[in-house]
Protein backbone atom coordinates (compact mmCIF):
# COMPACT_ATOMS: atom_id res chain seq x y z
CA UNK A 1 0.00 0.00 0.00
CA UNK A 2 1.36 3.45 -0.97
CA UNK A 3 -0.16 6.06 1.39
CA UNK A 4 -0.80 9.76 0.61
CA UNK A 5 1.77 10.67 3.28
CA UNK A 6 4.38 8.32 4.75
CA UNK A 7 4.47 9.51 8.36
CA UNK A 8 6.13 6.27 9.52
CA UNK A 9 9.25 6.91 7.44
CA UNK A 10 9.44 10.42 8.88
CA UNK A 11 9.10 9.13 12.43
CA UNK A 12 11.89 6.59 11.91
CA UNK A 13 14.22 9.46 11.04
CA UNK A 14 13.47 11.63 14.09
CA UNK A 15 12.65 8.84 16.57
CA UNK A 16 15.73 9.16 18.83
CA UNK A 17 15.45 12.93 19.20
CA UNK A 18 11.69 12.88 19.70
CA UNK A 19 11.73 10.07 22.26
CA UNK A 20 14.41 11.82 24.29
CA UNK A 21 12.39 15.06 24.30
CA UNK A 22 9.15 13.28 25.16
CA UNK A 23 10.76 11.36 28.02
CA UNK A 24 12.14 14.61 29.48
CA UNK A 25 8.79 16.36 29.16
CA UNK A 26 6.87 13.50 30.74
CA UNK A 27 9.39 13.29 33.58
CA UNK A 28 9.11 17.05 34.18
CA UNK A 29 5.30 16.81 34.33
CA UNK A 30 5.01 20.28 32.75
CA UNK A 31 2.41 19.85 30.05
CA UNK A 32 0.74 23.21 29.40
CA UNK A 33 2.52 26.39 28.20
CA UNK A 34 5.91 25.18 29.41
CA UNK A 35 9.47 25.57 28.12
CA UNK A 36 8.99 23.65 24.85
CA UNK A 37 6.01 25.75 23.72
CA UNK A 38 7.96 28.89 24.58
CA UNK A 39 11.04 27.68 22.70
CA UNK A 40 8.98 26.51 19.72
CA UNK A 41 7.20 29.87 19.49
CA UNK A 42 10.57 31.63 19.45
CA UNK A 43 12.06 29.26 16.89
CA UNK A 44 8.95 29.43 14.66
CA UNK A 45 8.87 33.25 14.83
CA UNK A 46 12.54 33.37 13.83
CA UNK A 47 12.03 30.91 10.97
CA UNK A 48 8.93 32.70 9.70
CA UNK A 49 10.47 36.16 10.13
CA UNK A 50 7.62 37.52 12.27
CA UNK A 51 7.56 39.34 15.59
CA UNK A 52 5.06 37.01 17.28
CA UNK A 53 4.18 33.33 16.91
CA UNK A 54 1.54 32.01 19.31
CA UNK A 55 0.83 28.31 19.68
CA UNK A 56 -2.83 27.26 19.77
CA UNK A 57 -4.81 24.01 19.71
CA UNK A 58 -5.52 23.83 15.96
CA UNK A 59 -5.29 25.62 12.63
CA UNK A 60 -9.00 26.32 12.83
CA UNK A 61 -8.53 28.15 16.14
CA UNK A 62 -5.50 29.96 14.72
CA UNK A 63 -7.64 31.42 11.90
CA UNK A 64 -10.49 32.20 14.32
CA UNK A 65 -8.19 34.08 16.73
CA UNK A 66 -6.41 35.91 13.90
CA UNK A 67 -9.74 37.28 12.64
CA UNK A 68 -10.95 38.17 16.14
CA UNK A 69 -7.70 39.90 17.08
CA UNK A 70 -7.89 41.98 13.91
CA UNK A 71 -11.34 43.18 14.91
CA UNK A 72 -13.45 41.26 12.38
CA UNK A 73 -16.96 40.65 13.72
CA UNK A 74 -20.73 40.85 13.24
CA UNK A 75 -21.92 42.35 9.99
CA UNK A 76 -18.48 42.29 8.37
CA UNK A 77 -17.81 40.63 5.04
CA UNK A 78 -14.65 38.59 4.53
CA UNK A 79 -13.71 37.76 0.94
CA UNK A 80 -12.28 34.26 0.58
CA UNK A 81 -12.15 31.20 -1.67
CA UNK A 82 -14.65 28.35 -1.84
CA UNK A 83 -11.95 25.95 -3.03
CA UNK A 84 -10.50 25.16 0.40
CA UNK A 85 -11.10 23.13 3.53
CA UNK A 86 -14.25 24.09 5.48
CA UNK A 87 -12.22 25.52 8.40
CA UNK A 88 -11.37 28.67 6.40
CA UNK A 89 -15.05 29.61 6.34
CA UNK A 90 -15.83 28.23 9.81
CA UNK A 91 -13.35 30.70 11.32
CA UNK A 92 -15.13 33.57 9.55
CA UNK A 93 -18.49 32.33 10.87
CA UNK A 94 -17.16 31.96 14.44
CA UNK A 95 -16.56 35.72 14.66
CA UNK A 96 -20.04 36.46 13.27
CA UNK A 97 -18.83 37.67 9.88
CA UNK A 98 -20.01 36.57 6.44
CA UNK A 99 -17.74 34.69 4.05
CA UNK A 100 -18.02 36.09 0.53
CA UNK A 101 -16.80 33.36 -1.79
CA UNK A 102 -15.12 34.43 -5.04
CA UNK A 103 -13.65 32.44 -7.90
CA UNK A 104 -10.12 31.09 -8.31
CA UNK A 105 -7.37 31.35 -10.89
CA UNK A 106 -7.76 28.39 -13.28
CA UNK A 107 -4.03 27.61 -13.25
CA UNK A 108 -2.95 27.98 -9.62
CA UNK A 109 -6.38 27.26 -8.02
CA UNK A 110 -5.64 30.18 -5.67
CA UNK A 111 -8.11 33.03 -5.09
CA UNK A 112 -8.31 35.41 -8.08
CA UNK A 113 -7.31 39.04 -7.36
CA UNK A 114 -9.68 40.22 -10.16
CA UNK A 115 -12.58 38.35 -8.54
CA UNK A 116 -11.69 39.90 -5.16
CA UNK A 117 -11.71 43.40 -6.63
CA UNK A 118 -15.22 42.86 -8.02
CA UNK A 119 -16.58 41.60 -4.68
CA UNK A 120 -15.48 44.52 -2.46
CA UNK A 121 -18.43 46.37 -0.88
CA UNK A 122 -18.69 48.95 1.92
CA UNK A 123 -19.16 45.99 4.32
CA UNK A 124 -15.91 44.27 3.31
CA UNK A 125 -13.55 44.24 6.27
CA UNK A 126 -10.96 41.63 5.36
CA UNK A 127 -9.54 39.40 2.66
CA UNK A 128 -8.58 35.88 3.59
CA UNK A 129 -6.53 34.13 0.89
CA UNK A 130 -5.54 30.48 1.28
CA UNK A 131 -2.07 29.46 0.07
CA UNK A 132 -3.66 26.39 -1.44
CA UNK A 133 -1.72 23.13 -1.72
CA UNK A 134 1.40 25.04 -0.59
CA UNK A 135 1.57 27.64 -3.37
CA UNK A 136 1.49 31.26 -2.16
CA UNK A 137 -1.51 33.25 -3.41
CA UNK A 138 -0.85 36.39 -5.47
CA UNK A 139 -0.08 38.46 -2.38
CA UNK A 140 1.33 41.51 -4.16
CA UNK A 141 -1.99 42.20 -5.86
CA UNK A 142 -4.09 41.15 -2.87
CA UNK A 143 -2.08 43.38 -0.53
CA UNK A 144 -2.46 46.27 -2.96
CA UNK A 145 -6.28 45.86 -2.76
CA UNK A 146 -6.11 45.73 1.05
CA UNK A 147 -4.06 48.94 1.14
CA UNK A 148 -6.33 50.68 -1.37
CA UNK A 149 -9.57 49.83 0.49
CA UNK A 150 -8.23 49.76 4.07
CA UNK A 151 -8.91 46.04 4.57
CA UNK A 152 -7.32 43.51 6.91
CA UNK A 153 -5.29 40.76 5.27
CA UNK A 154 -5.51 37.42 7.08
CA UNK A 155 -3.55 34.53 5.56
CA UNK A 156 -4.70 30.90 5.75
CA UNK A 157 -1.25 29.27 5.84
CA UNK A 158 -2.50 25.87 6.99
CA UNK A 159 -1.02 24.22 3.88
CA UNK A 160 1.96 26.50 3.34
CA UNK A 161 4.48 26.21 6.19
CA UNK A 162 7.82 27.19 4.64
CA UNK A 163 6.40 28.69 1.43
CA UNK A 164 7.69 32.16 0.65
CA UNK A 165 7.53 35.09 -1.76
CA UNK A 166 10.81 36.89 -2.47
CA UNK A 167 12.22 35.39 0.73
CA UNK A 168 9.25 36.52 2.85
CA UNK A 169 7.45 33.57 4.45
CA UNK A 170 3.70 33.17 4.08
CA UNK A 171 2.06 34.40 7.29
CA UNK A 172 4.38 37.40 7.52
CA UNK A 173 2.85 39.28 4.59
CA UNK A 174 -0.60 40.17 5.94
CA UNK A 175 -1.80 41.49 9.31
CA UNK A 176 -1.97 37.96 10.70
CA UNK A 177 -1.72 34.35 9.56
CA UNK A 178 -2.86 30.96 10.81
CA UNK A 179 -0.94 27.67 10.51
CA UNK A 180 -2.11 24.10 11.18
CA UNK A 181 0.00 21.28 12.61
CA UNK A 182 -2.52 18.54 11.78
CA UNK A 183 -0.32 15.42 11.38
CA UNK A 184 -0.37 15.33 7.57
CA UNK A 185 0.48 19.02 7.06
CA UNK A 186 3.98 20.04 5.89
CA UNK A 187 4.89 20.64 9.54
CA UNK A 188 2.78 18.10 11.42
CA UNK A 189 2.40 17.31 15.12
CA UNK A 190 1.41 13.98 16.71
CA UNK A 191 -2.13 15.27 17.14
CA UNK A 192 -3.77 18.66 16.67
CA UNK A 193 -1.99 21.99 16.95
CA UNK A 194 -1.84 25.42 15.33
CA UNK A 195 0.00 28.74 15.30
CA UNK A 196 -1.02 32.36 14.86
CA UNK A 197 1.60 34.79 13.58
CA UNK A 198 1.53 38.58 13.51
CA UNK A 199 3.86 41.57 13.60
CA UNK A 200 1.40 43.55 15.73
CA UNK A 201 2.14 43.73 19.47
CA UNK A 202 -1.48 44.63 20.15
CA UNK A 203 -2.84 41.64 18.20
CA UNK A 204 -0.34 39.32 19.91
CA UNK A 205 -1.66 40.32 23.34
CA UNK A 206 -5.22 39.63 22.19
CA UNK A 207 -4.34 36.24 20.69
CA UNK A 208 -2.51 35.11 23.84
CA UNK A 209 -5.58 36.10 25.86
CA UNK A 210 -7.96 34.30 23.53
CA UNK A 211 -6.07 31.01 23.72
CA UNK A 212 -5.95 31.03 27.50
CA UNK A 213 -9.40 31.88 28.93
CA UNK A 214 -9.12 35.62 28.28
CA UNK A 215 -6.34 35.91 30.82
CA UNK A 216 -3.00 37.81 30.90
CA UNK A 217 -2.36 37.07 34.57
CA UNK A 218 -3.49 33.77 36.03
CA UNK A 219 -7.03 33.89 37.51
CA UNK A 220 -7.57 37.44 36.19
CA UNK A 221 -9.76 37.52 33.07
CA UNK A 222 -10.10 40.40 30.61
CA UNK A 223 -12.40 38.86 28.00
CA UNK A 224 -14.27 35.61 27.34
CA UNK A 225 -11.56 33.44 25.86
CA UNK A 226 -11.04 29.80 25.01
CA UNK A 227 -9.09 26.80 26.14
CA UNK A 228 -6.90 26.52 23.04
CA UNK A 229 -3.26 26.01 23.85
CA UNK A 230 -0.55 24.11 22.05
CA UNK A 231 0.71 21.50 24.50
CA UNK A 232 4.27 20.61 25.48
CA UNK A 233 4.16 17.13 23.92
CA UNK A 234 3.27 18.59 20.51
CA UNK A 235 5.88 21.33 20.90
CA UNK A 236 8.60 18.70 21.37
CA UNK A 237 7.62 17.03 18.08
CA UNK A 238 7.30 20.35 16.25
CA UNK A 239 10.73 21.55 17.40
CA UNK A 240 12.35 18.42 15.97
CA UNK A 241 10.53 18.76 12.65
CA UNK A 242 10.99 22.55 12.35
CA UNK A 243 14.78 22.02 12.21
CA UNK A 244 14.24 19.88 9.10
CA UNK A 245 11.38 21.74 7.41
CA UNK A 246 13.44 23.17 4.53
CA UNK A 247 14.84 19.73 3.76
CA UNK A 248 11.29 18.27 3.87
CA UNK A 249 9.90 20.97 1.59
CA UNK A 250 12.81 20.59 -0.88
CA UNK A 251 12.09 16.84 -0.99
CA UNK A 252 8.40 17.59 -1.71
CA UNK A 253 9.43 19.88 -4.56
CA UNK A 254 11.63 17.13 -5.98
CA UNK A 255 8.71 14.66 -5.89
CA UNK A 256 6.42 17.19 -7.60
CA UNK A 257 8.91 18.05 -10.32
CA UNK A 258 9.63 14.39 -11.09
CA UNK A 259 5.87 13.66 -11.33
CA UNK A 260 5.40 16.63 -13.66
CA UNK A 261 8.32 15.58 -15.85
CA UNK A 262 7.12 11.98 -16.12
CA UNK A 263 3.49 12.97 -16.76
CA UNK A 264 4.27 15.80 -19.19
CA UNK A 265 3.27 13.97 -22.39
CA UNK A 266 -0.11 12.75 -21.06
CA UNK A 267 -3.39 14.61 -21.72
CA UNK A 268 -3.81 15.90 -18.18
CA UNK A 269 -3.00 19.16 -16.42
CA UNK A 270 -0.08 19.00 -14.00
CA UNK A 271 0.34 21.67 -11.28
CA UNK A 272 1.28 25.15 -12.44
CA UNK A 273 3.91 27.14 -10.56
CA UNK A 274 3.24 30.82 -11.19
CA UNK A 275 6.80 31.75 -10.20
CA UNK A 276 5.58 34.50 -7.86
CA UNK A 277 6.59 32.47 -4.81
CA UNK A 278 8.11 29.18 -3.65
CA UNK A 279 5.56 26.33 -3.81
CA UNK A 280 5.99 23.76 -1.01
CA UNK A 281 3.58 21.16 -2.46
CA UNK A 282 1.39 20.26 0.45
CA UNK A 283 -0.56 18.47 -2.28
CA UNK A 284 0.28 17.46 -5.83
CA UNK A 285 -3.00 18.13 -7.61
CA UNK A 286 -3.82 17.55 -11.28
CA UNK A 287 -6.82 17.97 -13.57
CA UNK A 288 -8.27 15.32 -15.86
CA UNK A 289 -11.69 14.72 -17.37
CA UNK A 290 -10.89 11.01 -16.85
CA UNK A 291 -10.33 11.47 -13.11
CA UNK A 292 -12.60 8.68 -11.99
CA UNK A 293 -10.88 6.09 -14.23
CA UNK A 294 -7.48 7.21 -12.92
CA UNK A 295 -8.63 6.99 -9.30
CA UNK A 296 -10.00 3.49 -9.92
CA UNK A 297 -6.78 2.29 -11.55
CA UNK A 298 -4.67 3.63 -8.67
CA UNK A 299 -6.97 2.11 -6.04
CA UNK A 300 -6.75 -1.26 -7.79
CA UNK A 301 -2.96 -1.14 -7.32
CA UNK A 302 -3.26 -0.13 -3.63
CA UNK A 303 -2.02 3.37 -4.37
CA UNK A 304 -3.73 6.05 -2.31
CA UNK A 305 -5.22 9.04 -4.09
CA UNK A 306 -7.71 11.69 -3.04
CA UNK A 307 -9.93 14.48 -4.26
CA UNK A 308 -9.21 17.85 -2.61
CA UNK A 309 -11.89 19.19 -2.77
CA UNK A 310 -14.90 17.42 -4.29
CA UNK A 311 -17.51 19.96 -3.11
CA UNK A 312 -16.60 23.67 -3.01
CA UNK A 313 -17.77 25.52 0.09
CA UNK A 314 -20.60 27.48 -1.59
CA UNK A 315 -22.15 24.14 -2.59
CA UNK A 316 -21.82 22.48 0.82
CA UNK A 317 -25.12 21.78 2.58
CA UNK A 318 -24.15 24.17 5.37
CA UNK A 319 -23.75 27.10 2.93
CA UNK A 320 -26.26 26.14 0.22
CA UNK A 321 -29.03 28.43 1.44
CA UNK A 322 -26.93 31.56 1.95
CA UNK A 323 -24.99 30.95 -1.29
CA UNK A 324 -28.03 30.18 -3.48
CA UNK A 325 -27.05 32.98 -5.89
CA UNK A 326 -23.32 32.28 -5.89
CA UNK A 327 -21.88 30.81 -9.08
CA UNK A 328 -18.15 30.12 -9.33
CA UNK A 329 -17.55 28.47 -12.71
CA UNK A 330 -13.78 27.97 -12.40
CA UNK A 331 -14.04 26.57 -8.87
CA UNK A 332 -16.84 24.23 -9.91
CA UNK A 333 -15.00 22.95 -12.96
CA UNK A 334 -11.74 22.40 -11.02
CA UNK A 335 -13.61 20.56 -8.24
CA UNK A 336 -15.14 18.26 -10.87
CA UNK A 337 -11.77 17.32 -12.42
CA UNK A 338 -9.10 17.54 -9.72
CA UNK A 339 -7.29 14.71 -7.96
CA UNK A 340 -4.19 14.50 -5.79
CA UNK A 341 -1.39 11.92 -5.82
CA UNK A 342 0.71 10.72 -2.87
CA UNK A 343 3.34 13.28 -1.91
CA UNK A 344 5.65 13.58 1.08
CA UNK A 345 9.39 13.99 1.68
CA UNK A 346 9.83 10.22 1.81
CA UNK A 347 8.43 9.17 -1.56
CA UNK A 348 11.30 7.67 -3.58
CA UNK A 349 11.82 7.99 -7.32
CA UNK A 350 11.03 4.33 -8.05
CA UNK A 351 7.67 4.59 -6.31
CA UNK A 352 6.91 7.79 -8.23
CA UNK A 353 7.68 5.92 -11.50
CA UNK A 354 5.40 3.08 -10.40
CA UNK A 355 2.53 5.50 -9.71
CA UNK A 356 3.06 7.23 -13.05
CA UNK A 357 3.06 3.91 -14.92
CA UNK A 358 -0.38 3.08 -13.50
CA UNK A 359 -1.72 6.45 -14.72
CA UNK A 360 -0.02 5.89 -18.08
CA UNK A 361 -1.91 2.59 -18.32
CA UNK A 362 -5.25 4.41 -18.21
CA UNK A 363 -4.35 6.44 -21.30
CA UNK A 364 -2.79 3.48 -23.15
CA UNK A 365 -6.12 1.71 -23.75
C1 LIG B 1 -5.96 21.90 7.66
C2 LIG B 1 -6.57 23.19 7.24
C3 LIG B 1 -7.23 24.02 8.16
C4 LIG B 1 -7.57 23.62 9.56
O1 LIG B 1 -6.54 23.17 10.33
P1 LIG B 1 -6.83 22.22 11.60
O2 LIG B 1 -5.51 22.20 12.30
O3 LIG B 1 -7.23 20.89 11.07
O4 LIG B 1 -7.88 22.85 12.43
C5 LIG B 1 -7.68 25.25 7.69
N1 LIG B 1 -7.51 25.65 6.44
C6 LIG B 1 -6.89 24.87 5.52
C7 LIG B 1 -6.73 25.37 4.13
C8 LIG B 1 -6.42 23.61 5.89
O5 LIG B 1 -5.83 22.83 4.98
JSON list of N, CA, C and O and ligand atoms in Angstrom, two decimals, residues 58-61 63 84-85 87-88 130 132 156 158-159 180-182 185 192-193 282 309, ligand 1:
[
{"chain": "A", "resi": 58, "resn": "UNK", "atom": "N", "xyz": [-5.27, 24.32, 17.32]},
{"chain": "A", "resi": 58, "resn": "UNK", "atom": "CA", "xyz": [-5.52, 23.83, 15.96]},
{"chain": "A", "resi": 58, "resn": "UNK", "atom": "C", "xyz": [-5.36, 24.96, 14.95]},
{"chain": "A", "resi": 58, "resn": "UNK", "atom": "O", "xyz": [-5.37, 26.14, 15.34]},
{"chain": "A", "resi": 59, "resn": "UNK", "atom": "N", "xyz": [-5.31, 24.61, 13.69]},
{"chain": "A", "resi": 59, "resn": "UNK", "atom": "CA", "xyz": [-5.29, 25.62, 12.63]},
{"chain": "A", "resi": 59, "resn": "UNK", "atom": "C", "xyz": [-6.60, 26.37, 12.57]},
{"chain": "A", "resi": 59, "resn": "UNK", "atom": "O", "xyz": [-6.63, 27.58, 12.29]},
{"chain": "A", "resi": 60, "resn": "UNK", "atom": "N", "xyz": [-7.68, 25.68, 12.83]},
{"chain": "A", "resi": 60, "resn": "UNK", "atom": "CA", "xyz": [-9.00, 26.32, 12.83]},
{"chain": "A", "resi": 60, "resn": "UNK", "atom": "C", "xyz": [-9.05, 27.42, 13.88]},
{"chain": "A", "resi": 60, "resn": "UNK", "atom": "O", "xyz": [-9.50, 28.55, 13.59]},
{"chain": "A", "resi": 61, "resn": "UNK", "atom": "N", "xyz": [-8.57, 27.13, 15.09]},
{"chain": "A", "resi": 61, "resn": "UNK", "atom": "CA", "xyz": [-8.53, 28.15, 16.14]},
{"chain": "A", "resi": 61, "resn": "UNK", "atom": "C", "xyz": [-7.58, 29.27, 15.76]},
{"chain": "A", "resi": 61, "resn": "UNK", "atom": "O", "xyz": [-7.83, 30.45, 16.06]},
{"chain": "A", "resi": 63, "resn": "UNK", "atom": "N", "xyz": [-6.95, 30.51, 12.83]},
{"chain": "A", "resi": 63, "resn": "UNK", "atom": "CA", "xyz": [-7.64, 31.42, 11.90]},
{"chain": "A", "resi": 63, "resn": "UNK", "atom": "C", "xyz": [-8.71, 32.22, 12.63]},
{"chain": "A", "resi": 63, "resn": "UNK", "atom": "O", "xyz": [-8.88, 33.42, 12.41]},
{"chain": "A", "resi": 84, "resn": "UNK", "atom": "N", "xyz": [-11.35, 25.29, -0.79]},
{"chain": "A", "resi": 84, "resn": "UNK", "atom": "CA", "xyz": [-10.50, 25.16, 0.40]},
{"chain": "A", "resi": 84, "resn": "UNK", "atom": "C", "xyz": [-11.19, 24.20, 1.35]},
{"chain": "A", "resi": 84, "resn": "UNK", "atom": "O", "xyz": [-12.30, 23.73, 1.11]},
{"chain": "A", "resi": 85, "resn": "UNK", "atom": "N", "xyz": [-10.51, 23.92, 2.47]},
{"chain": "A", "resi": 85, "resn": "UNK", "atom": "CA", "xyz": [-11.10, 23.13, 3.53]},
{"chain": "A", "resi": 85, "resn": "UNK", "atom": "C", "xyz": [-12.11, 24.01, 4.29]},
{"chain": "A", "resi": 85, "resn": "UNK", "atom": "O", "xyz": [-11.93, 25.23, 4.40]},
{"chain": "A", "resi": 87, "resn": "UNK", "atom": "N", "xyz": [-12.66, 24.73, 7.24]},
{"chain": "A", "resi": 87, "resn": "UNK", "atom": "CA", "xyz": [-12.22, 25.52, 8.40]},
{"chain": "A", "resi": 87, "resn": "UNK", "atom": "C", "xyz": [-11.98, 26.99, 8.06]},
{"chain": "A", "resi": 87, "resn": "UNK", "atom": "O", "xyz": [-12.14, 27.86, 8.92]},
{"chain": "A", "resi": 88, "resn": "UNK", "atom": "N", "xyz": [-11.59, 27.28, 6.82]},
{"chain": "A", "resi": 88, "resn": "UNK", "atom": "CA", "xyz": [-11.37, 28.67, 6.40]},
{"chain": "A", "resi": 88, "resn": "UNK", "atom": "C", "xyz": [-12.65, 29.47, 6.65]},
{"chain": "A", "resi": 88, "resn": "UNK", "atom": "O", "xyz": [-12.63, 30.56, 7.23]},
{"chain": "A", "resi": 130, "resn": "UNK", "atom": "N", "xyz": [-6.11, 31.76, 0.83]},
{"chain": "A", "resi": 130, "resn": "UNK", "atom": "CA", "xyz": [-5.54, 30.48, 1.28]},
{"chain": "A", "resi": 130, "resn": "UNK", "atom": "C", "xyz": [-4.37, 30.18, 0.35]},
{"chain": "A", "resi": 130, "resn": "UNK", "atom": "O", "xyz": [-4.52, 30.29, -0.87]},
{"chain": "A", "resi": 132, "resn": "UNK", "atom": "N", "xyz": [-3.14, 27.74, -1.24]},
{"chain": "A", "resi": 132, "resn": "UNK", "atom": "CA", "xyz": [-3.66, 26.39, -1.44]},
{"chain": "A", "resi": 132, "resn": "UNK", "atom": "C", "xyz": [-2.62, 25.41, -1.97]},
{"chain": "A", "resi": 132, "resn": "UNK", "atom": "O", "xyz": [-1.90, 25.73, -2.91]},
{"chain": "A", "resi": 156, "resn": "UNK", "atom": "N", "xyz": [-4.53, 32.31, 5.36]},
{"chain": "A", "resi": 156, "resn": "UNK", "atom": "CA", "xyz": [-4.70, 30.90, 5.75]},
{"chain": "A", "resi": 156, "resn": "UNK", "atom": "C", "xyz": [-3.47, 30.15, 5.23]},
{"chain": "A", "resi": 156, "resn": "UNK", "atom": "O", "xyz": [-3.37, 29.84, 4.05]},
{"chain": "A", "resi": 158, "resn": "UNK", "atom": "N", "xyz": [-2.43, 27.23, 6.44]},
{"chain": "A", "resi": 158, "resn": "UNK", "atom": "CA", "xyz": [-2.50, 25.87, 6.99]},
{"chain": "A", "resi": 158, "resn": "UNK", "atom": "C", "xyz": [-1.83, 24.84, 6.09]},
{"chain": "A", "resi": 158, "resn": "UNK", "atom": "O", "xyz": [-1.44, 23.77, 6.55]},
{"chain": "A", "resi": 159, "resn": "UNK", "atom": "N", "xyz": [-1.67, 25.16, 4.79]},
{"chain": "A", "resi": 159, "resn": "UNK", "atom": "CA", "xyz": [-1.02, 24.22, 3.88]},
{"chain": "A", "resi": 159, "resn": "UNK", "atom": "C", "xyz": [0.33, 24.74, 3.40]},
{"chain": "A", "resi": 159, "resn": "UNK", "atom": "O", "xyz": [0.92, 24.17, 2.49]},
{"chain": "A", "resi": 180, "resn": "UNK", "atom": "N", "xyz": [-1.60, 25.34, 10.57]},
{"chain": "A", "resi": 180, "resn": "UNK", "atom": "CA", "xyz": [-2.11, 24.10, 11.18]},
{"chain": "A", "resi": 180, "resn": "UNK", "atom": "C", "xyz": [-0.97, 23.10, 11.32]},
{"chain": "A", "resi": 180, "resn": "UNK", "atom": "O", "xyz": [-0.14, 22.99, 10.41]},
{"chain": "A", "resi": 181, "resn": "UNK", "atom": "N", "xyz": [-0.98, 22.37, 12.43]},
{"chain": "A", "resi": 181, "resn": "UNK", "atom": "CA", "xyz": [0.00, 21.28, 12.61]},
{"chain": "A", "resi": 181, "resn": "UNK", "atom": "C", "xyz": [-0.69, 19.93, 12.62]},
{"chain": "A", "resi": 181, "resn": "UNK", "atom": "O", "xyz": [-0.20, 18.98, 13.21]},
{"chain": "A", "resi": 182, "resn": "UNK", "atom": "N", "xyz": [-1.87, 19.83, 11.99]},
{"chain": "A", "resi": 182, "resn": "UNK", "atom": "CA", "xyz": [-2.52, 18.54, 11.78]},
{"chain": "A", "resi": 182, "resn": "UNK", "atom": "C", "xyz": [-1.45, 17.58, 11.24]},
{"chain": "A", "resi": 182, "resn": "UNK", "atom": "O", "xyz": [-0.59, 18.00, 10.45]},
{"chain": "A", "resi": 185, "resn": "UNK", "atom": "N", "xyz": [0.05, 17.74, 7.65]},
{"chain": "A", "resi": 185, "resn": "UNK", "atom": "CA", "xyz": [0.48, 19.02, 7.06]},
{"chain": "A", "resi": 185, "resn": "UNK", "atom": "C", "xyz": [2.00, 19.04, 6.87]},
{"chain": "A", "resi": 185, "resn": "UNK", "atom": "O", "xyz": [2.70, 18.19, 7.42]},
{"chain": "A", "resi": 192, "resn": "UNK", "atom": "N", "xyz": [-3.40, 17.34, 17.19]},
{"chain": "A", "resi": 192, "resn": "UNK", "atom": "CA", "xyz": [-3.77, 18.66, 16.67]},
{"chain": "A", "resi": 192, "resn": "UNK", "atom": "C", "xyz": [-2.88, 19.75, 17.24]},
{"chain": "A", "resi": 192, "resn": "UNK", "atom": "O", "xyz": [-2.34, 19.63, 18.35]},
{"chain": "A", "resi": 193, "resn": "UNK", "atom": "N", "xyz": [-2.74, 20.82, 16.49]},
{"chain": "A", "resi": 193, "resn": "UNK", "atom": "CA", "xyz": [-1.99, 21.99, 16.95]},
{"chain": "A", "resi": 193, "resn": "UNK", "atom": "C", "xyz": [-2.09, 23.07, 15.90]},
{"chain": "A", "resi": 193, "resn": "UNK", "atom": "O", "xyz": [-2.47, 22.80, 14.74]},
{"chain": "A", "resi": 282, "resn": "UNK", "atom": "N", "xyz": [2.14, 21.03, -0.54]},
{"chain": "A", "resi": 282, "resn": "UNK", "atom": "CA", "xyz": [1.39, 20.26, 0.45]},
{"chain": "A", "resi": 282, "resn": "UNK", "atom": "C", "xyz": [0.62, 19.14, -0.26]},
{"chain": "A", "resi": 282, "resn": "UNK", "atom": "O", "xyz": [0.53, 18.02, 0.23]},
{"chain": "A", "resi": 309, "resn": "UNK", "atom": "N", "xyz": [-10.76, 19.51, -3.62]},
{"chain": "A", "resi": 309, "resn": "UNK", "atom": "CA", "xyz": [-11.89, 19.19, -2.77]},
{"chain": "A", "resi": 309, "resn": "UNK", "atom": "C", "xyz": [-13.07, 18.87, -3.67]},
{"chain": "A", "resi": 309, "resn": "UNK", "atom": "O", "xyz": [-13.28, 19.61, -4.63]},
{"chain": "B", "resi": 1, "resn": "LIG", "atom": "C1", "xyz": [-5.96, 21.90, 7.66]},
{"chain": "B", "resi": 1, "resn": "LIG", "atom": "C2", "xyz": [-6.57, 23.19, 7.24]},
{"chain": "B", "resi": 1, "resn": "LIG", "atom": "C3", "xyz": [-7.23, 24.02, 8.16]},
{"chain": "B", "resi": 1, "resn": "LIG", "atom": "C4", "xyz": [-7.57, 23.62, 9.56]},
{"chain": "B", "resi": 1, "resn": "LIG", "atom": "O1", "xyz": [-6.54, 23.17, 10.33]},
{"chain": "B", "resi": 1, "resn": "LIG", "atom": "P1", "xyz": [-6.83, 22.22, 11.60]},
{"chain": "B", "resi": 1, "resn": "LIG", "atom": "O2", "xyz": [-5.51, 22.20, 12.30]},
{"chain": "B", "resi": 1, "resn": "LIG", "atom": "O3", "xyz": [-7.23, 20.89, 11.07]},
{"chain": "B", "resi": 1, "resn": "LIG", "atom": "O4", "xyz": [-7.88, 22.85, 12.43]},
{"chain": "B", "resi": 1, "resn": "LIG", "atom": "C5", "xyz": [-7.68, 25.25, 7.69]},
{"chain": "B", "resi": 1, "resn": "LIG", "atom": "N1", "xyz": [-7.51, 25.65, 6.44]},
{"chain": "B", "resi": 1, "resn": "LIG", "atom": "C6", "xyz": [-6.89, 24.87, 5.52]},
{"chain": "B", "resi": 1, "resn": "LIG", "atom": "C7", "xyz": [-6.73, 25.37, 4.13]},
{"chain": "B", "resi": 1, "resn": "LIG", "atom": "C8", "xyz": [-6.42, 23.61, 5.89]},
{"chain": "B", "resi": 1, "resn": "LIG", "atom": "O5", "xyz": [-5.83, 22.83, 4.98]}
]
